[in-house]
PDB file of C-alpha atoms in Angstrom:
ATOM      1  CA  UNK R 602     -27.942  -0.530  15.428  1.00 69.00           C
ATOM      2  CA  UNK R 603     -25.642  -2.187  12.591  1.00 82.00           C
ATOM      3  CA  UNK R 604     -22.540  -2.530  13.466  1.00 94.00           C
ATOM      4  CA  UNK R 605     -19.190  -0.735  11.534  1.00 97.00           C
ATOM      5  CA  UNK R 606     -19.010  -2.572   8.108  1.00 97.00           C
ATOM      6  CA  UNK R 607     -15.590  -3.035   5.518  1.00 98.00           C
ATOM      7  CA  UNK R 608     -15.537  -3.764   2.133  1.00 97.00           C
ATOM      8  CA  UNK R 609     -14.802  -5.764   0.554  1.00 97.00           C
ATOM      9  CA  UNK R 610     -14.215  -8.178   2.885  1.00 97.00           C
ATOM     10  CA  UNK R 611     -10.947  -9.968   0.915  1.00 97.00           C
ATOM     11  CA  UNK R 612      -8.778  -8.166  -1.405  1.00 96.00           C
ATOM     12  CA  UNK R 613      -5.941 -10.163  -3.757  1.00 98.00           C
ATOM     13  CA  UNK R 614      -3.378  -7.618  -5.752  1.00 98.00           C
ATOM     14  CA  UNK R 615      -0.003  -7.325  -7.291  1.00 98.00           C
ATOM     15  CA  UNK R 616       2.852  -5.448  -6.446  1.00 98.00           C
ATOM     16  CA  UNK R 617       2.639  -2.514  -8.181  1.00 97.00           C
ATOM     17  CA  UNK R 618      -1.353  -1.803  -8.242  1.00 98.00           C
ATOM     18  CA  UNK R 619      -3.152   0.598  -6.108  1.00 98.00           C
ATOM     19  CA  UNK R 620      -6.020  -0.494  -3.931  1.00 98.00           C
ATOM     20  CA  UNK R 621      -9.279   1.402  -2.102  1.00 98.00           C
ATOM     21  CA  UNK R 622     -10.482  -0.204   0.899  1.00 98.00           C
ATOM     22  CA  UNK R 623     -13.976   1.636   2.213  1.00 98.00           C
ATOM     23  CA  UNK R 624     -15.257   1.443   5.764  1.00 98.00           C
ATOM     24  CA  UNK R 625     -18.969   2.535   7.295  1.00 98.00           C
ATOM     25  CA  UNK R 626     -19.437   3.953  10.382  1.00 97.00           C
ATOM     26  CA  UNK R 627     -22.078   2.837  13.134  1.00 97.00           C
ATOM     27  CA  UNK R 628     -24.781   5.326  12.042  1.00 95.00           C
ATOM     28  CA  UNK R 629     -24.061   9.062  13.910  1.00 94.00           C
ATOM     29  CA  UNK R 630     -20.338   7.812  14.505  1.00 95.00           C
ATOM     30  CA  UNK R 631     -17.899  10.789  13.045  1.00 95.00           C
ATOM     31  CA  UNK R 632     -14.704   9.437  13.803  1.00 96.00           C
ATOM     32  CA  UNK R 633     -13.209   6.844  11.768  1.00 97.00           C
ATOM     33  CA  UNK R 634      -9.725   5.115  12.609  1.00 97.00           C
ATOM     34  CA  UNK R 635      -8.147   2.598  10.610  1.00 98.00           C
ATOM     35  CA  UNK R 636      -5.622   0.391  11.620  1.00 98.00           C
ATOM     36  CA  UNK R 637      -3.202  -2.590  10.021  1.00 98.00           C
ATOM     37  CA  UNK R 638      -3.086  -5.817  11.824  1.00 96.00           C
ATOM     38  CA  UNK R 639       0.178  -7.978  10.496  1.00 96.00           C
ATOM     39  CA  UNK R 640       1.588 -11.121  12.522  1.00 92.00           C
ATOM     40  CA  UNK R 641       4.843  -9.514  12.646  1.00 91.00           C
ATOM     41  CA  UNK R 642       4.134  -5.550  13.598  1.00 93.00           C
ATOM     42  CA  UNK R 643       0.358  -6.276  15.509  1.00 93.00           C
ATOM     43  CA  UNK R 644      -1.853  -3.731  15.279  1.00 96.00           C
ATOM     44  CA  UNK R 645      -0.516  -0.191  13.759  1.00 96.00           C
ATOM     45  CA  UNK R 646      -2.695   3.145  13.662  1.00 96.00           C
ATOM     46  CA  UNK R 647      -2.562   4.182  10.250  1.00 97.00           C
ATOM     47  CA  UNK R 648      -4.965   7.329  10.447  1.00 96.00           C
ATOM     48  CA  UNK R 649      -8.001   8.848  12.445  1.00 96.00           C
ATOM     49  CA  UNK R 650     -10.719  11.225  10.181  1.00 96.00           C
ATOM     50  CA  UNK R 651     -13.236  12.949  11.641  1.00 95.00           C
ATOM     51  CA  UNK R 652     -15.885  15.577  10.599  1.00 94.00           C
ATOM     52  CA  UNK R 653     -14.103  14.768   6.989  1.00 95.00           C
ATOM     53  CA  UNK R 654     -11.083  16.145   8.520  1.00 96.00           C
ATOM     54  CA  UNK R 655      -7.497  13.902   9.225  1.00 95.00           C
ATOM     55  CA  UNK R 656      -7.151  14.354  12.565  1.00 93.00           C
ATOM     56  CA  UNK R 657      -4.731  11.982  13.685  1.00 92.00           C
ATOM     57  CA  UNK R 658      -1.935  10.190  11.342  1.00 94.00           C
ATOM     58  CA  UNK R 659       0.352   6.916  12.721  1.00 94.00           C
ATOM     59  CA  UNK R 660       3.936   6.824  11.103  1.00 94.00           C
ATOM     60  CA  UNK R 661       3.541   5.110   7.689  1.00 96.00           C
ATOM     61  CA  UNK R 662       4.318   5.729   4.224  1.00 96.00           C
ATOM     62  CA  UNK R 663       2.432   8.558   2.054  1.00 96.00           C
ATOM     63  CA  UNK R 664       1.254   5.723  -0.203  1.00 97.00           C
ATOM     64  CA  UNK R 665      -1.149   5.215   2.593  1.00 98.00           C
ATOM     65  CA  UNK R 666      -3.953   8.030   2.150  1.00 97.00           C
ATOM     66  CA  UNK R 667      -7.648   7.906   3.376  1.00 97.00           C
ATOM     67  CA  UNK R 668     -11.193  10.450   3.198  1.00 97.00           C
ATOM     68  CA  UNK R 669     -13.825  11.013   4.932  1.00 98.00           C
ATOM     69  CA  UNK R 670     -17.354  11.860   2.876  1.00 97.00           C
ATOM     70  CA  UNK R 671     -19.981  14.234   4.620  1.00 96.00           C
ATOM     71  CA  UNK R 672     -22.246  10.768   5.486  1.00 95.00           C
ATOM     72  CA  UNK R 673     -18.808   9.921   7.690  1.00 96.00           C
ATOM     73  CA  UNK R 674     -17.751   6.721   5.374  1.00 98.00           C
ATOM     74  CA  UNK R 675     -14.332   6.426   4.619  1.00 98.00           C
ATOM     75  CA  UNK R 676     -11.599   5.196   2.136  1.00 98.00           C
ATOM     76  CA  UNK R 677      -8.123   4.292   2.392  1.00 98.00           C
ATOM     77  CA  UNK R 678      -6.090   3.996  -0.256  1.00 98.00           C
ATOM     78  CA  UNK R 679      -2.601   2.220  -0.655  1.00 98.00           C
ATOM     79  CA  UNK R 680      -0.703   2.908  -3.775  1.00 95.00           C
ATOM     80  CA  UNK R 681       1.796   1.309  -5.329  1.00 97.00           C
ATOM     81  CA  UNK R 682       1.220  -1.571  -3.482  1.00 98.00           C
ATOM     82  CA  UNK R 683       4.439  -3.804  -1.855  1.00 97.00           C
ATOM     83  CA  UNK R 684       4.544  -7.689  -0.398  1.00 97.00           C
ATOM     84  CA  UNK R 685       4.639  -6.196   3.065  1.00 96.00           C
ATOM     85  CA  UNK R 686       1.257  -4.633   2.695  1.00 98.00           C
ATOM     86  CA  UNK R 687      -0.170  -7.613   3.037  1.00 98.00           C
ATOM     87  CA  UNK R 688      -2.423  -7.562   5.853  1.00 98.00           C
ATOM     88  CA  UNK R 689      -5.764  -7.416   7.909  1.00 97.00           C
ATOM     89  CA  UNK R 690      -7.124  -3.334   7.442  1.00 98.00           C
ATOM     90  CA  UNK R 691      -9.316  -2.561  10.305  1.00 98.00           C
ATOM     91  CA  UNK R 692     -11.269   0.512  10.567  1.00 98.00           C
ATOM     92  CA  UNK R 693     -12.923   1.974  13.655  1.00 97.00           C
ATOM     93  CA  UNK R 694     -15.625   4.358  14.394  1.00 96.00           C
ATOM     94  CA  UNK R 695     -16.849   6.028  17.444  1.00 94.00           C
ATOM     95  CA  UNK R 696     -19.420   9.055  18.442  1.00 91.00           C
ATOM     96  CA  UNK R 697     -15.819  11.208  19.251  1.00 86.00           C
ATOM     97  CA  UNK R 698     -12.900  10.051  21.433  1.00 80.00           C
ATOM     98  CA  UNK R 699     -14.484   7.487  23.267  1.00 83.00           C
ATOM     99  CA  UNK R 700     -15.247   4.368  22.555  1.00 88.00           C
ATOM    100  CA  UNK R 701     -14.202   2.948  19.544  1.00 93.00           C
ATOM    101  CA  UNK R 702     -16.127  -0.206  17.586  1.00 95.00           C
ATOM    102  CA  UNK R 703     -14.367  -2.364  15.254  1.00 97.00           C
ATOM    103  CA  UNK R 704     -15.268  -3.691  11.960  1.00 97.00           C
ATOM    104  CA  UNK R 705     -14.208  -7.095  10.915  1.00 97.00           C
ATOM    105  CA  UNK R 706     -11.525  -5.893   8.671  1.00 97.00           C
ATOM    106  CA  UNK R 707     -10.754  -6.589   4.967  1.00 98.00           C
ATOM    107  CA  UNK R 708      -7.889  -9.094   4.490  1.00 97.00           C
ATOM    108  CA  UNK R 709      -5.328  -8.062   1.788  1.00 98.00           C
ATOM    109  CA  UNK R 710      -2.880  -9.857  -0.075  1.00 98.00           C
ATOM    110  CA  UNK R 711      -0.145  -8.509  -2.340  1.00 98.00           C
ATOM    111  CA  UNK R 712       0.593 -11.065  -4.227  1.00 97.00           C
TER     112      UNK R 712
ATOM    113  CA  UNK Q 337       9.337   6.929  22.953  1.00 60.00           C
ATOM    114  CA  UNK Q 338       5.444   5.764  24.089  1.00 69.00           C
ATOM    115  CA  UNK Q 339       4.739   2.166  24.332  1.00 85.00           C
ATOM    116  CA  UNK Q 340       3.249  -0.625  26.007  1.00 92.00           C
ATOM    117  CA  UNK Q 341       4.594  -3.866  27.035  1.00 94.00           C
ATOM    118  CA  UNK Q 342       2.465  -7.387  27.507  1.00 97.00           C
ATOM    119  CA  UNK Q 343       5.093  -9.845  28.293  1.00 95.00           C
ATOM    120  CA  UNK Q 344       3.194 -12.707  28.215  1.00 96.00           C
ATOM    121  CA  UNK Q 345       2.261 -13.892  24.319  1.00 96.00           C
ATOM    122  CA  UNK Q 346       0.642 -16.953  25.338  1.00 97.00           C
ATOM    123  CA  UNK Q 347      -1.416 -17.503  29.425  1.00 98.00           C
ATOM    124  CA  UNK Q 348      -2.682 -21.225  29.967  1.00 98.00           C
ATOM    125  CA  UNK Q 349      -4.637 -21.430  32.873  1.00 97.00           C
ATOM    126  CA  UNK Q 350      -6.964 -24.476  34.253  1.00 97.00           C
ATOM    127  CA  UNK Q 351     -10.830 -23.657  34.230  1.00 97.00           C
ATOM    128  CA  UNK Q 352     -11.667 -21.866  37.805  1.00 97.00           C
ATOM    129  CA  UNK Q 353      -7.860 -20.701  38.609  1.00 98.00           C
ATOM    130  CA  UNK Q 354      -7.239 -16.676  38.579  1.00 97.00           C
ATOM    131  CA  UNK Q 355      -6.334 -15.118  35.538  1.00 97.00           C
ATOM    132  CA  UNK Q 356      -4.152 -11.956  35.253  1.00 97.00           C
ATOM    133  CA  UNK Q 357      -2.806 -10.725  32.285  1.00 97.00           C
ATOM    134  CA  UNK Q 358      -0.029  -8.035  32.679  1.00 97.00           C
ATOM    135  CA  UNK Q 359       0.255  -4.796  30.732  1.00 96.00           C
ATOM    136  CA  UNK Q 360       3.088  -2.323  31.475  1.00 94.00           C
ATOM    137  CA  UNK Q 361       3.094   1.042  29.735  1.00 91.00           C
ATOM    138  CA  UNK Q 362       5.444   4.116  29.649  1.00 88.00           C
ATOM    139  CA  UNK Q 363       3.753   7.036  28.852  1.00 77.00           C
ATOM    140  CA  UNK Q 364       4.361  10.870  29.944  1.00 73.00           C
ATOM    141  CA  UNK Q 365       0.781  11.821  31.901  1.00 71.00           C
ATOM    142  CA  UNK Q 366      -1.974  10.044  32.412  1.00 74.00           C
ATOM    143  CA  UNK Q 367      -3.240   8.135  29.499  1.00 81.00           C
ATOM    144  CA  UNK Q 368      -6.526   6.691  28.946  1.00 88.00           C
ATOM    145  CA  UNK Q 369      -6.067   2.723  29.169  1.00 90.00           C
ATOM    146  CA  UNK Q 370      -8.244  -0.024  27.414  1.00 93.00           C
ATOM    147  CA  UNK Q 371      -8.807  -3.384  27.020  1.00 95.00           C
ATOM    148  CA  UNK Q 372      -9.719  -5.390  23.888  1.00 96.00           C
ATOM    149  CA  UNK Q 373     -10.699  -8.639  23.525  1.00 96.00           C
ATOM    150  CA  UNK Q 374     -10.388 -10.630  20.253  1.00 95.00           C
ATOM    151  CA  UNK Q 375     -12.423 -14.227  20.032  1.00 96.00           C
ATOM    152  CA  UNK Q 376     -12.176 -16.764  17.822  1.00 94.00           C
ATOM    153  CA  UNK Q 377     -13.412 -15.623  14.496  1.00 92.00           C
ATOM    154  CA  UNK Q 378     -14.866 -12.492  16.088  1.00 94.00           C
ATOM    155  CA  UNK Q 379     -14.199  -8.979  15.509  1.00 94.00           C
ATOM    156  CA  UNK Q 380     -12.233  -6.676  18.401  1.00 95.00           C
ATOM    157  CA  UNK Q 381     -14.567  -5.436  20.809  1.00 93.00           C
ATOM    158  CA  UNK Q 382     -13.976  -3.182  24.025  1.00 93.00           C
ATOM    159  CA  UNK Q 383     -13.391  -5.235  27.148  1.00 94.00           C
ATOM    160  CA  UNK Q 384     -12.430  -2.410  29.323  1.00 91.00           C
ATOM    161  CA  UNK Q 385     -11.690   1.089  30.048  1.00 88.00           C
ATOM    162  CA  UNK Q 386      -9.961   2.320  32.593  1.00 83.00           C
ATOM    163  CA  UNK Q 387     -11.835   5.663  33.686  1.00 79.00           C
ATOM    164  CA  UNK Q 388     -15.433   3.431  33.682  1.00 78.00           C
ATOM    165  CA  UNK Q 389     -14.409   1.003  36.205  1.00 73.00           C
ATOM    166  CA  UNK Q 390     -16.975  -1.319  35.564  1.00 76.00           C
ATOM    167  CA  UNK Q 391     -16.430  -5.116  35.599  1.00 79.00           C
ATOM    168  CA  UNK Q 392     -17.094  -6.944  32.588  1.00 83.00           C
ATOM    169  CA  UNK Q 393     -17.815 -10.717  32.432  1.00 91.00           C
ATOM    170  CA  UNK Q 394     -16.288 -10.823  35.801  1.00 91.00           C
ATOM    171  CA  UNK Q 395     -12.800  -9.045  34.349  1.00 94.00           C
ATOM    172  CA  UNK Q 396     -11.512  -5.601  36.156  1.00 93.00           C
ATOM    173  CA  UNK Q 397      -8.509  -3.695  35.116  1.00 92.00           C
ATOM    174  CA  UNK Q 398      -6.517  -1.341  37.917  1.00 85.00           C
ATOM    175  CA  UNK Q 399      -4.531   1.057  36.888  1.00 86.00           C
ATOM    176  CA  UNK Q 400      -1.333   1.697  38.737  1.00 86.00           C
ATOM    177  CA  UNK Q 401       0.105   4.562  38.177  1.00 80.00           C
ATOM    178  CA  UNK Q 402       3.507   4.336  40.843  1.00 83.00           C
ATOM    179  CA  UNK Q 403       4.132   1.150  38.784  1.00 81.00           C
ATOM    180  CA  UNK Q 404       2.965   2.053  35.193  1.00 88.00           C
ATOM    181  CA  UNK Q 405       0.501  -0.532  35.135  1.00 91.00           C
ATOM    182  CA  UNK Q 406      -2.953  -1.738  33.893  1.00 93.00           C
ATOM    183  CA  UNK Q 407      -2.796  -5.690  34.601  1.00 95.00           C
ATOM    184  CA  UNK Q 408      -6.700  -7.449  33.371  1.00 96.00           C
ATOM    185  CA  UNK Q 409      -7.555 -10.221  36.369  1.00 95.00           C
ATOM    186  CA  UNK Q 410     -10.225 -12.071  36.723  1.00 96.00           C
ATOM    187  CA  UNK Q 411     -10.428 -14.627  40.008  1.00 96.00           C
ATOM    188  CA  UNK Q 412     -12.145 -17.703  37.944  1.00 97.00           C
ATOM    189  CA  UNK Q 413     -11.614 -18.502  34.438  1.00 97.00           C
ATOM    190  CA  UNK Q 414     -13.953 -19.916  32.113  1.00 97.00           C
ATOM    191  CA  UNK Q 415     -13.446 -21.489  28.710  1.00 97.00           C
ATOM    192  CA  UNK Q 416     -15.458 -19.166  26.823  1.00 96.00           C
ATOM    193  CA  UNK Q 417     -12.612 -16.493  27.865  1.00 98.00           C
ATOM    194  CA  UNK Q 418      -9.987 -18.183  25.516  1.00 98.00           C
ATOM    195  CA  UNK Q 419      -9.324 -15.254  23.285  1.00 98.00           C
ATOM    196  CA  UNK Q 420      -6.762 -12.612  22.396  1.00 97.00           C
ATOM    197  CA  UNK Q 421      -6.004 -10.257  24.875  1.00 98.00           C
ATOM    198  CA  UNK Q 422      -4.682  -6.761  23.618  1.00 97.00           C
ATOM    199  CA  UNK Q 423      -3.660  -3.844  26.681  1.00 96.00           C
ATOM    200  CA  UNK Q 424      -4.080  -0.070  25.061  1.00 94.00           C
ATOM    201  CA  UNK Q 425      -3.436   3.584  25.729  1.00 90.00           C
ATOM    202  CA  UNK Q 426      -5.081   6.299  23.837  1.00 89.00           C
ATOM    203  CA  UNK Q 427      -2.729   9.195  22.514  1.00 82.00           C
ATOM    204  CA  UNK Q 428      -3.974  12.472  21.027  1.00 77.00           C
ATOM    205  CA  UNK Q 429      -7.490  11.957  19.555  1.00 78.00           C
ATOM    206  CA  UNK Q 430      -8.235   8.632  18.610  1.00 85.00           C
ATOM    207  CA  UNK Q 431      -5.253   6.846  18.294  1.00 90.00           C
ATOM    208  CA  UNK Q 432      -4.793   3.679  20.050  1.00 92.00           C
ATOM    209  CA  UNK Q 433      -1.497   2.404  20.437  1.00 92.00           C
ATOM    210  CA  UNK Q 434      -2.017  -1.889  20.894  1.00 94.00           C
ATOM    211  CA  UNK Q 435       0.340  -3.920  22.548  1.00 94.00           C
ATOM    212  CA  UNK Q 436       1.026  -7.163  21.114  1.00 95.00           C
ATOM    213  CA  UNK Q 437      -1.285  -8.792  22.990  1.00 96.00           C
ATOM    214  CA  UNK Q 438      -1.495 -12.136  24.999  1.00 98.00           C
ATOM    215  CA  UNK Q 439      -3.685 -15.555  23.849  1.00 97.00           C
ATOM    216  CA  UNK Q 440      -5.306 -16.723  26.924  1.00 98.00           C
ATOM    217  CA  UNK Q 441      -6.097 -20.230  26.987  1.00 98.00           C
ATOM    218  CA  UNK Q 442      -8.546 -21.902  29.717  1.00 98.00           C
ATOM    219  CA  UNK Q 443      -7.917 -25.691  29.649  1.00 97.00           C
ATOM    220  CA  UNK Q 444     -10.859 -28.078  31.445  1.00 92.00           C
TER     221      UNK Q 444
END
């Protein structure tokens, strides 16, 4: 089975600019998570989707959205972007709530 | 508020000594409780979980609820085990909350 896949894999922006990160599932995985992995704050839950439905949401910002489509791949989406969203975005996936699989994450800079 | 505590940001240990890496959470019920393992230029992959209890690559993971605990030991370390450590509870659905994890390093 392939693994969970993220692209694109690096990502440069300016403050200011909006950016859509995109994230597929291991094939008949519905639940998507995505975290943000930053030297200073470690790994933060940003958001869980599943069935195409939010399910879960961690504490950050509204400029931080996401989606699910009905073939379970996802999007997030940072607006506006800042210097401090610089960062490794790592999206999960897993059958339900059990074990989750990790995708090598897309690497962000804010420039 | 939730959290989880791994006091130890860097464990260097000799090839063949015991390894344990300490997690601490404090958490209302009984959370489900996982390990993650980071190697170099590798992605995060499941070590451990808690309600399994299997052994993986000679790790196991006790969970101790009197002390709020879910230390990762392993009585010989190898060098391949050098990697980032990271102790986590699940919440409500999916959402893992990480600690900040612990570099183990196995010297020869």
């Amino acid at each position: 089975k392939a693994g969970v896949t993220q692209t694109p894999r690096y990502l440069i922006k300016t403050r200011g600019q909006q950016v859509t990160l995109s994230c597929s599932p291991i094939s008949g995985h519905r639940s998507v998570s995505w975290y943000q992995q930053t030297p200073g704050q470690g790994l933060q839950f940003l958001f869980e989707y599943f069935s195409e439905t939010q399910r879960n949401k961690g504490n950050f910002p509204g400029r931080f959205s996401g989606r699910q489509f009905s073939n379970s791949r996802s999007e997030m989406n940072v607006s506006t972007l800042e210097l401090g969203d610089s960062a490794l975005y790592l999206c999960a996936s897993s059958l339900n709530t059990d074990t989750q699989y990790f995708g090598p994450g897309t690497r962000l800079t804010v420039l | 508020a939730q959290r989880v505590t791994q006091p130890e940001k860097l464990l260097s240990v000799f090839k063949g000594a015991p390894v344990e890496l300490k997690c601490n959470y404090s958490y209302s019920g009984s959370p489900e409780l996982f390990w993650y393992v980071q190697y170099s230029r590798q992605r995060l992959q499941l070590l451990l979980r808690h309600i399994s209890r299997e052994s993986i690559k000679g790790f196991t993971a006790d969970l101790n609820k009197g002390e709020t605990s879910f230390h990762l030991k392993k009585p010989f370390a190898q060098e391949e085990d050098s990697a980032m450590y990271y102790c986590a509870p699940r919440e409500n659905g999916n959402k893992l909350v990480f600690g900040a994890g612990t570099i183990l390093r196995v010297k020869s």
